Coordinates of C-alpha atoms in Angstrom, one line a residue:
M1 CA 25.7 22.9 -14.3
I2 CA 29.1 21.7 -15.7
K3 CA 30.8 22.3 -19.0
I4 CA 33.3 20.2 -20.8
K5 CA 36.7 21.8 -21.4
S6 CA 38.4 18.9 -23.2
I7 CA 38.1 15.1 -23.9
L8 CA 40.7 12.5 -24.6
I9 CA 39.4 9.2 -26.1
E10 CA 41.8 6.2 -26.4
N11 CA 41.0 2.7 -27.8
F12 CA 37.3 3.3 -27.2
R13 CA 34.5 2.1 -29.6
G14 CA 35.8 2.8 -33.1
I15 CA 38.3 5.4 -32.0
K16 CA 42.0 4.7 -31.6
R17 CA 42.9 8.1 -30.2
L18 CA 41.1 11.4 -30.4
Q19 CA 41.8 14.7 -28.4
I20 CA 39.1 17.3 -28.6
D21 CA 39.4 20.8 -27.0
L22 CA 35.8 22.1 -26.6
N23 CA 36.7 25.1 -24.4
C24 CA 33.2 24.9 -22.9
I25 CA 31.4 25.6 -26.2
N26 CA 28.9 23.5 -28.2
L27 CA 30.3 20.9 -30.6
I28 CA 28.7 19.6 -33.8
I29 CA 30.1 16.3 -35.1
Q30 CA 29.5 15.7 -38.9
G31 CA 30.5 12.7 -40.9
L32 CA 29.5 9.7 -42.9
N33 CA 28.0 6.6 -41.3
G34 CA 30.5 4.5 -39.5
T35 CA 33.1 7.3 -39.1
G36 CA 32.7 7.4 -35.3
K37 CA 30.2 10.2 -34.5
S38 CA 28.2 8.1 -32.1
G39 CA 31.5 6.9 -30.6
V40 CA 32.3 10.4 -29.4
V41 CA 28.8 10.8 -27.8
D42 CA 29.3 7.3 -26.2
A43 CA 32.7 8.4 -24.9
I44 CA 31.3 11.6 -23.3
E45 CA 28.5 9.6 -21.6
F46 CA 30.9 6.9 -20.4
G47 CA 33.4 9.5 -19.1
L48 CA 30.7 11.3 -17.1
T49 CA 28.7 8.3 -15.9
G50 CA 30.6 5.0 -16.5
E51 CA 27.8 3.8 -18.7
I52 CA 26.8 3.7 -22.4
T53 CA 23.0 3.9 -22.9
R54 CA 23.2 2.3 -26.4
L55 CA 24.8 -0.8 -24.9
S56 CA 22.2 -1.5 -22.3
G57 CA 18.4 -1.9 -22.0
V58 CA 15.9 -3.9 -24.0
G59 CA 17.0 -5.1 -27.5
T60 CA 20.7 -5.1 -26.8
A61 CA 20.8 -8.9 -26.3
N62 CA 24.3 -10.1 -25.3
I63 CA 26.0 -6.7 -25.9
S64 CA 27.9 -5.6 -22.8
L65 CA 30.1 -2.6 -21.9
K66 CA 33.2 -4.6 -21.1
S67 CA 33.0 -6.7 -24.3
H68 CA 31.9 -4.0 -26.8
A69 CA 33.1 -0.7 -25.5
P70 CA 36.9 -1.3 -26.2
H71 CA 38.2 -0.8 -29.7
V72 CA 38.2 -4.0 -31.7
D73 CA 42.0 -4.2 -31.4
F74 CA 41.8 -4.1 -27.6
R75 CA 38.7 -6.3 -27.1
D76 CA 40.6 -8.4 -24.5
M77 CA 42.3 -5.4 -22.9
P78 CA 39.5 -3.2 -21.4
E79 CA 42.0 -1.5 -19.2
K80 CA 43.5 0.1 -22.3
A81 CA 40.2 1.6 -23.3
K82 CA 39.8 4.9 -21.5
V83 CA 38.2 8.3 -21.6
V84 CA 39.6 11.4 -19.9
I85 CA 37.4 14.5 -19.5
D86 CA 38.2 17.9 -18.1
I87 CA 35.1 19.6 -16.8
I88 CA 34.5 23.1 -15.2
N89 CA 31.8 23.8 -12.6
Q90 CA 29.9 27.0 -12.1
Q91 CA 32.6 28.4 -9.8
G92 CA 35.2 27.9 -12.5
E93 CA 36.9 25.0 -10.8
I94 CA 38.5 22.4 -13.2
F95 CA 38.2 18.6 -12.5
T96 CA 39.7 15.8 -14.5
I97 CA 37.7 12.5 -14.7
E98 CA 39.4 9.4 -16.0
R99 CA 37.6 6.1 -16.6
T100 CA 38.7 2.7 -18.1
V101 CA 36.3 0.1 -19.4
A102 CA 37.9 -2.4 -17.0
S103 CA 36.7 -0.4 -14.0
P104 CA 33.8 1.9 -15.2
Q105 CA 32.4 2.6 -11.8
K106 CA 35.8 3.4 -10.2
P107 CA 36.8 6.7 -11.9
S108 CA 39.9 8.6 -11.0
I109 CA 39.1 12.3 -10.3
N110 CA 41.5 15.1 -9.6
P111 CA 41.1 17.0 -7.4
N112 CA 39.1 14.5 -5.4
N113 CA 37.2 16.7 -3.0
N114 CA 33.6 17.1 -1.8
E115 CA 32.6 19.1 -4.8
A116 CA 34.1 16.4 -7.1
Q117 CA 32.1 13.7 -5.4
R118 CA 28.9 15.8 -5.6
I119 CA 29.4 16.2 -9.4
L120 CA 30.0 12.5 -9.8
S121 CA 26.9 11.6 -7.8
F122 CA 24.8 14.0 -9.8
L123 CA 26.0 12.7 -13.1
K124 CA 25.4 9.1 -12.0
E125 CA 21.7 10.0 -11.1
H126 CA 21.1 12.0 -14.3
P127 CA 22.3 10.2 -17.4
E128 CA 19.3 11.5 -19.4
F129 CA 21.4 13.9 -21.5
A130 CA 22.5 11.0 -23.8
L131 CA 19.5 9.8 -25.8
S132 CA 19.9 7.6 -28.9
R133 CA 17.6 7.7 -31.8
K134 CA 16.3 4.3 -30.8
E135 CA 15.3 5.6 -27.4
I136 CA 13.5 8.7 -28.8
L137 CA 11.5 6.5 -31.2
K138 CA 10.7 4.2 -28.3
F139 CA 9.1 7.0 -26.4
I140 CA 7.0 8.0 -29.4
L141 CA 5.8 4.5 -30.3
A142 CA 5.3 3.1 -26.8
E143 CA 1.9 2.3 -25.5
P144 CA 0.4 5.2 -23.5
G145 CA 0.1 3.0 -20.4
K146 CA 3.9 2.2 -20.5
R147 CA 5.2 5.6 -21.7
A148 CA 4.8 7.4 -18.4
K149 CA 6.8 4.7 -16.6
E150 CA 9.5 4.8 -19.3
V151 CA 9.8 8.6 -19.2
Q152 CA 9.9 8.5 -15.4
A153 CA 12.5 5.7 -15.4
L154 CA 14.6 7.7 -17.9
L155 CA 14.5 10.7 -15.6
K156 CA 15.2 8.6 -12.5
M157 CA 11.9 9.2 -11.0
E158 CA 10.9 5.7 -10.0
A159 CA 10.9 6.8 -6.4
V160 CA 8.0 9.2 -7.1
E161 CA 5.7 6.3 -7.9
K162 CA 7.1 4.1 -5.1
V163 CA 6.4 6.8 -2.5
R164 CA 2.9 7.5 -3.9
T165 CA 2.1 3.7 -3.8
S166 CA 3.4 3.5 -0.2
F167 CA 1.1 6.4 0.8
Q168 CA -1.8 4.8 -1.0
T169 CA -1.2 1.4 0.6
L170 CA -1.1 3.1 4.1
C171 CA -4.3 5.0 3.3
N172 CA -6.1 1.8 2.2
K173 CA -5.0 -0.1 5.3
M174 CA -6.2 2.7 7.6
Q175 CA -9.5 2.8 5.6
R176 CA -10.0 -0.9 6.2
E177 CA -9.2 -0.5 9.9
L178 CA -11.6 2.5 10.1
T179 CA -14.4 0.4 8.5
A180 CA -13.9 -2.4 11.0
K181 CA -14.0 0.1 13.9
S182 CA -17.1 1.8 12.5
N183 CA -18.9 -1.6 12.3
E184 CA -18.1 -2.1 16.0
V185 CA -19.4 1.3 16.9
N186 CA -22.6 0.6 14.9
H187 CA -23.0 -2.7 16.8
S188 CA -22.4 -1.2 20.2
T189 CA -24.8 1.8 19.4
K190 CA -27.5 -0.6 18.3
N191 CA -27.1 -2.6 21.5
F192 CA -27.3 0.5 23.7
L193 CA -30.4 1.9 21.8
N194 CA -32.2 -1.4 21.9
H195 CA -31.8 -1.5 25.6
L196 CA -33.1 2.0 26.0
Q197 CA -35.8 1.3 23.4
L198 CA -34.7 4.3 21.3
Q199 CA -34.5 4.8 17.6
E200 CA -31.6 7.3 17.5
L201 CA -28.7 8.3 19.7
K202 CA -29.5 11.8 20.9
Q203 CA -28.4 13.1 24.4
E204 CA -31.8 14.5 25.3
L205 CA -33.6 11.2 24.4
V206 CA -31.1 9.2 26.4
I207 CA -31.4 11.5 29.4
T208 CA -35.2 11.3 29.3
S209 CA -35.1 7.5 29.1
I210 CA -32.6 7.1 31.9
N211 CA -34.2 9.7 34.2
K212 CA -37.6 8.0 33.8
V213 CA -36.2 4.9 35.3
R214 CA -34.0 6.7 37.9
K215 CA -37.1 8.7 39.1
S216 CA -39.1 5.4 39.6
I217 CA -36.6 4.3 42.3
G218 CA -36.0 7.7 43.8
L219 CA -32.7 8.6 42.3
D220 CA -31.7 12.1 41.3
E221 CA -32.1 13.0 37.6
I222 CA -29.1 13.2 35.3
L223 CA -28.8 16.7 33.7
S224 CA -26.2 16.0 31.0
I225 CA -24.1 13.1 29.7
S226 CA -20.3 13.1 29.3
S227 CA -17.6 10.4 29.2
Q228 CA -17.5 10.5 33.0
T229 CA -21.2 10.0 33.5
K230 CA -22.4 6.9 35.4
L231 CA -26.0 6.1 34.4
S232 CA -26.4 3.9 37.5
E233 CA -25.0 6.6 39.9
G234 CA -26.7 6.4 43.3
I235 CA -27.7 2.7 43.4
D236 CA -27.1 1.5 47.0
S237 CA -23.7 -0.3 47.3
K238 CA -25.4 -2.8 49.6
I239 CA -27.2 -4.3 46.7
S240 CA -24.1 -4.6 44.5
D241 CA -25.0 -8.3 44.1
T242 CA -27.6 -7.0 41.6
K243 CA -24.8 -6.8 39.2
K244 CA -24.4 -10.5 39.4
Q245 CA -28.1 -11.0 38.8
I246 CA -29.5 -11.5 35.4
S247 CA -32.0 -9.3 33.7
K248 CA -34.4 -11.9 32.4
K249 CA -35.8 -9.6 29.7
D250 CA -32.3 -8.4 28.6
A251 CA -30.9 -12.0 28.5
Q252 CA -33.8 -13.2 26.4
E253 CA -33.6 -10.4 24.0
K254 CA -29.8 -10.9 23.7
I255 CA -30.0 -14.6 22.9
N256 CA -33.0 -14.2 20.5
A257 CA -31.3 -11.4 18.6
F258 CA -28.1 -13.5 18.3
V259 CA -30.0 -16.6 17.0
L260 CA -31.9 -14.3 14.5
K261 CA -28.7 -12.7 13.3
I262 CA -26.8 -16.0 12.5
T263 CA -29.8 -17.3 10.6
Q264 CA -30.9 -14.2 8.7
H265 CA -27.7 -12.1 8.5
Q266 CA -25.7 -14.9 6.9
E267 CA -27.0 -14.2 3.3
I268 CA -26.1 -10.5 3.7
V269 CA -22.6 -11.3 4.7
K270 CA -22.2 -13.9 1.9
S271 CA -23.4 -11.3 -0.6
A272 CA -20.6 -8.9 0.5
L273 CA -18.1 -11.7 -0.1
N274 CA -19.0 -12.5 -3.7
E275 CA -15.8 -10.9 -5.2
T276 CA -13.7 -12.6 -2.6
K277 CA -15.2 -16.0 -3.5
L278 CA -14.6 -15.4 -7.2
A279 CA -11.0 -14.4 -6.4
I280 CA -10.4 -17.6 -4.4
N281 CA -12.0 -19.7 -7.1
E282 CA -9.6 -18.2 -9.6
I283 CA -6.7 -19.2 -7.4
E284 CA -8.0 -22.8 -7.3
K285 CA -8.2 -22.8 -11.1
S286 CA -4.7 -21.3 -11.5
P287 CA -2.5 -22.2 -8.5
D288 CA 0.3 -20.1 -10.0
I289 CA -1.6 -16.9 -8.9
L290 CA -1.0 -17.8 -5.2
N291 CA 2.7 -18.3 -6.0
N292 CA 2.8 -14.9 -7.7
I293 CA 1.1 -13.3 -4.7
S294 CA 3.8 -14.6 -2.4
K295 CA 6.5 -13.4 -4.9
Q296 CA 5.2 -9.9 -5.1
H297 CA 6.6 -8.9 -1.7
L298 CA 9.9 -10.5 -2.7
Y299 CA 10.1 -8.5 -5.9
E300 CA 9.3 -5.2 -4.2
T301 CA 11.8 -5.9 -1.4
G302 CA 14.4 -7.1 -4.0
L303 CA 14.0 -3.9 -6.0
D304 CA 14.7 -1.8 -2.9
L305 CA 17.8 -3.8 -2.2
V306 CA 19.4 -3.4 -5.6
Q307 CA 22.2 -0.9 -4.9
E308 CA 25.1 -2.3 -6.9
E309 CA 25.9 -4.6 -9.9
I310 CA 25.3 -7.7 -7.8
C311 CA 21.9 -9.4 -7.4
P312 CA 21.0 -9.3 -3.7
L313 CA 19.5 -12.8 -4.0
C314 CA 21.7 -14.9 -6.3
D315 CA 24.9 -12.9 -6.0
N316 CA 25.4 -13.0 -9.8
E317 CA 26.8 -9.9 -11.5
W318 CA 24.2 -7.8 -13.4
D319 CA 24.0 -4.5 -15.2
I320 CA 22.2 -2.6 -12.4
E321 CA 19.7 -0.9 -14.7
K322 CA 18.9 -4.2 -16.5
L323 CA 18.4 -5.9 -13.2
K324 CA 16.0 -3.1 -12.0
E325 CA 14.1 -3.2 -15.3
Y326 CA 13.9 -7.0 -15.1
I327 CA 12.4 -6.9 -11.5
Q328 CA 10.1 -4.0 -12.4
N329 CA 8.7 -6.0 -15.3
K330 CA 8.0 -8.9 -12.9
I331 CA 6.1 -6.5 -10.6
E332 CA 4.1 -5.1 -13.5
K333 CA 3.2 -8.5 -14.9
N334 CA 2.0 -9.4 -11.4
N335 CA -0.7 -6.8 -11.3
H336 CA -3.5 -9.3 -11.8
A337 CA -2.2 -11.4 -8.8
V338 CA -2.2 -8.2 -6.7
S339 CA -5.8 -7.5 -7.7
I340 CA -6.8 -11.0 -6.6
K341 CA -4.9 -10.5 -3.3
N342 CA -6.7 -7.2 -2.6
K343 CA -10.1 -8.8 -3.2
I344 CA -9.3 -11.6 -0.8
L345 CA -7.9 -9.2 1.9
N346 CA -11.1 -7.0 1.6
G347 CA -13.2 -10.1 2.2
C348 CA -11.1 -11.1 5.2
D349 CA -11.6 -7.7 6.7
I350 CA -15.4 -8.1 6.4
L351 CA -15.2 -11.5 8.0
K352 CA -12.9 -10.3 10.8
A353 CA -15.2 -7.5 11.7
N354 CA -18.2 -9.8 11.8
W355 CA -16.3 -12.5 13.9
K356 CA -15.1 -9.8 16.3
I357 CA -18.7 -8.7 17.0
I358 CA -19.9 -12.3 17.2
S359 CA -17.2 -13.2 19.7
D360 CA -18.3 -10.3 21.9
E361 CA -21.9 -11.4 21.8
I362 CA -21.0 -15.0 22.7
I363 CA -19.0 -13.8 25.6
E364 CA -22.1 -12.0 26.9
I365 CA -24.2 -15.1 26.6
K366 CA -21.4 -17.1 28.3
R367 CA -21.6 -14.7 31.3
T368 CA -25.3 -15.4 31.5
A369 CA -24.6 -19.2 31.5
I370 CA -22.1 -18.7 34.3
S371 CA -24.6 -16.8 36.4
L372 CA -27.1 -19.6 35.8
N373 CA -24.5 -22.2 37.0
M374 CA -24.5 -23.8 33.6
T375 CA -20.9 -24.9 33.8
Q376 CA -20.7 -27.2 30.7
E377 CA -22.6 -24.7 28.5
A378 CA -20.3 -21.9 29.6
E379 CA -17.3 -24.0 29.0
D380 CA -18.5 -24.9 25.4
L381 CA -19.2 -21.3 24.6
G382 CA -15.7 -20.4 25.9
K383 CA -14.2 -22.9 23.6
L384 CA -16.1 -21.5 20.7
V385 CA -14.7 -18.0 21.5
I386 CA -11.2 -19.4 21.4
L387 CA -11.9 -21.0 18.0
I388 CA -13.3 -17.7 16.7
L389 CA -10.2 -15.8 17.9
S390 CA -8.0 -18.4 16.1
D391 CA -10.1 -17.9 13.0
I392 CA -9.6 -14.1 13.2
K393 CA -5.8 -14.8 13.4
L394 CA -6.1 -17.1 10.4
L395 CA -7.8 -14.3 8.5
D396 CA -4.8 -12.1 9.1
S397 CA -2.7 -14.5 6.9
P398 CA -5.2 -15.8 4.4
F399 CA -2.8 -17.0 1.8
L400 CA -1.3 -19.6 4.1
N401 CA -4.5 -21.6 3.9
V402 CA -6.8 -20.5 1.1
E403 CA -9.0 -23.6 1.4
N404 CA -10.1 -22.7 5.0
I405 CA -10.7 -19.1 3.9
L406 CA -13.0 -20.4 1.1
K407 CA -15.0 -22.3 3.8
F408 CA -15.5 -19.0 5.7
V409 CA -16.7 -17.3 2.5
D410 CA -19.1 -20.1 1.7
N411 CA -20.4 -20.2 5.3
P412 CA -19.6 -17.0 7.2
Y413 CA -21.0 -18.5 10.5
L414 CA -19.5 -22.0 10.1
R415 CA -18.6 -22.2 13.8
I416 CA -22.2 -21.8 14.8
D417 CA -23.1 -25.5 14.3
D418 CA -26.1 -27.6 15.6
N419 CA -24.3 -28.2 18.9
I420 CA -23.9 -24.4 19.5
Q421 CA -27.5 -23.8 18.4
H422 CA -28.6 -26.4 21.0
I423 CA -26.5 -24.7 23.7
L424 CA -28.1 -21.4 22.9
G425 CA -31.5 -22.9 23.1
T426 CA -30.7 -24.6 26.4
V427 CA -29.5 -21.3 28.0
L428 CA -32.5 -19.5 26.7
E429 CA -34.9 -22.1 28.3
E430 CA -33.1 -21.6 31.7
V431 CA -33.4 -17.8 31.3
K432 CA -37.1 -18.2 30.8
K433 CA -37.4 -20.1 34.1
L434 CA -36.0 -17.2 36.1
P435 CA -38.6 -15.6 38.4
E436 CA -40.0 -12.2 37.7
V437 CA -38.2 -9.5 39.7
S438 CA -39.7 -6.6 41.5
K439 CA -40.1 -3.2 39.6
E440 CA -37.3 -1.8 41.8
E441 CA -34.9 -4.7 41.0
E442 CA -35.8 -4.5 37.3
A443 CA -35.1 -0.7 37.3
K444 CA -31.7 -1.3 38.9
Q445 CA -30.8 -4.0 36.4
Y446 CA -31.9 -1.7 33.6
L447 CA -29.5 1.1 34.8
I448 CA -26.6 -1.3 35.4
I449 CA -26.9 -2.8 31.9
A450 CA -27.3 0.7 30.4
D451 CA -24.1 1.7 32.1
E452 CA -22.2 -1.4 30.7
R453 CA -23.5 -0.8 27.2
F454 CA -22.8 3.0 27.4
K455 CA -19.2 2.3 28.4
N456 CA -18.8 -0.2 25.6
Y457 CA -20.2 2.3 23.1
Q458 CA -17.7 5.0 24.4
E459 CA -14.8 2.6 24.2
K460 CA -15.6 1.6 20.6
K461 CA -16.3 5.3 19.7
R462 CA -12.8 6.3 21.0
E463 CA -11.1 3.5 19.0
K464 CA -13.0 4.6 15.9
D465 CA -12.0 8.3 16.5
I466 CA -8.4 7.3 16.7
Y467 CA -8.5 5.4 13.4
S468 CA -10.5 8.2 11.8
I469 CA -7.7 10.6 12.6
R470 CA -5.1 8.1 11.3
Y471 CA -7.1 7.6 8.1
N472 CA -7.6 11.3 7.5
L473 CA -3.8 11.9 8.1
S474 CA -2.8 9.1 5.7
K475 CA -5.4 10.3 3.1
N476 CA -4.2 13.9 3.4
L477 CA -0.6 12.8 3.0
S478 CA -1.5 10.7 -0.1
D479 CA -3.6 13.5 -1.6
I480 CA -1.0 16.2 -1.0
Y481 CA 1.9 14.1 -2.3
T482 CA -0.1 13.1 -5.4
S483 CA -1.2 16.6 -6.1
I484 CA 2.4 18.1 -5.8
S485 CA 4.0 15.3 -7.7
E486 CA 1.4 15.6 -10.5
E487 CA 2.0 19.3 -10.7
K488 CA 5.7 18.8 -11.0
L489 CA 5.4 16.1 -13.5
L490 CA 3.0 18.2 -15.6
H491 CA 5.6 21.0 -15.7
L492 CA 8.3 18.5 -16.5
Y493 CA 6.3 16.9 -19.4
S494 CA 5.6 20.4 -20.7
E495 CA 9.3 21.2 -20.8
V496 CA 10.1 17.9 -22.4
E497 CA 7.3 18.5 -25.0
K498 CA 8.7 21.9 -25.9
E499 CA 12.3 20.8 -26.2
F500 CA 11.6 17.6 -28.0
S501 CA 9.6 19.6 -30.7
K502 CA 12.3 22.2 -30.9
F503 CA 15.2 19.9 -31.3
Y504 CA 13.4 17.5 -33.6
G505 CA 12.4 20.4 -35.8
Q506 CA 16.0 21.7 -35.9
I507 CA 17.5 18.3 -36.7
N508 CA 15.0 17.7 -39.5
K509 CA 14.5 21.3 -40.6
E510 CA 14.6 20.4 -44.3
D511 CA 11.1 18.8 -44.3
E512 CA 9.8 19.0 -40.6
S513 CA 10.8 22.4 -39.3
G514 CA 7.2 23.0 -38.0
F515 CA 7.1 19.6 -36.1
K516 CA 5.0 19.7 -33.0
A517 CA 4.6 17.0 -30.2
N518 CA 1.9 16.9 -27.6
L519 CA 2.8 15.1 -24.3
T520 CA -0.4 14.7 -22.3
P521 CA -0.9 12.8 -19.0
N522 CA -4.1 10.9 -18.8
Q523 CA -5.7 8.3 -16.5
G524 CA -3.1 5.5 -16.2
G525 CA -0.9 6.6 -19.1
L526 CA 1.0 9.3 -21.0
T527 CA -0.1 10.2 -24.5
F528 CA 2.6 11.3 -26.9
E529 CA 1.0 12.7 -30.0
V530 CA 3.0 13.9 -33.0
D531 CA 1.9 15.5 -36.2

């Protein structure tokens, strides 16, 4: 907390020269319109911060500090327009701050020590003490949805919303990743259960199913299952070639299930992509949306880079607050484009999850083709996997080629064309020609495949658990930050409400001494009610 000891104003606003000794007490300025009352307030604000609120912001048109702060007789000599303020800190130390309109952000301060720099930094970040009547009315009349942002901007709290948004963005990203990993776990679980012919994944059921087969070929029973358990433990190493053999039953089931999936599941996936399709159609109708999506990152990055009165992109000189306000307005107007962007990204996440599962299934069928010496078919399936992986990469950057993304949305399994369908049919026919194996060989194949699918399930489960932890951490961070910031803001709004009512009532005590204001946060806005 600092107090003003004295102020000297020269050639500033409507004042030629004025020396005021406040001696650290309150000052009331009284006079007719045009006598310079506001000029004194402007001089105090300028001396402490290097700015004049009334000469900046919306509605000030071509008014500028350098052109309109000097006295009219010194309009072309801003170096002659100056304010000198003597201030006292809580420890009783006296500091002298001198500013000229020619160099408002380069004050002279004496003594110039660490405490002096701390005071200047604090004053620069907290100019809220100087509110004009226009600004007070602006906060009363503003739309609720904009008022909260205006109050927060006034109190230099833009960083609060920026951090909250960053936490929420991280949380949303982790949630999408967790959803994708959960889908992979579900798929690997289903494959494992189908092989064991079980309806649910319970340890006792798995043990019973595995031990039934192990017992049939004279292997010891498994008593429990852990991450280290090998379901095929004990199979003679001499018959390791069995691993290269094909389980006729399993291969048939695998191919039939895949063909059924790409014919029946397509409509389910397409239904989940309805919002994505509408979003892409909107971009096709209004190409500017795509342009705005690409600009959003530029705006957000640009806002972070604004540190001085020079635009980081065009190098033109700006009033720093006007520049920030201008960029912030761009970001807010771009909200619709951001909504379109999120719908498309969500759809791409759904497609990526499906394509990842499909590529894994095709790789399994490719291995079957290799074991059957179907070289050409295996090669074609390998090429298909490469294409699918390139599609997944494309889905990571959907706005570089929206037309291709729309093709995916219209036909989620567009890569599975007639040629691939024919290859799948050919491999299936060859599988059917395989001779029936002995009960012992069938049991060994069963256990080996069970092992492979169990390991796949474990791997997918570990990945999901990692992303579950990441999501929970990011959500907790977001929730805690939101909760604390809302609590602080509520307290702040309460204080503003009390002081606004108190001072407004005092200023207008003749007819509104009982004036009350109610500042209430609500969903997406800040209601300011006055009686």
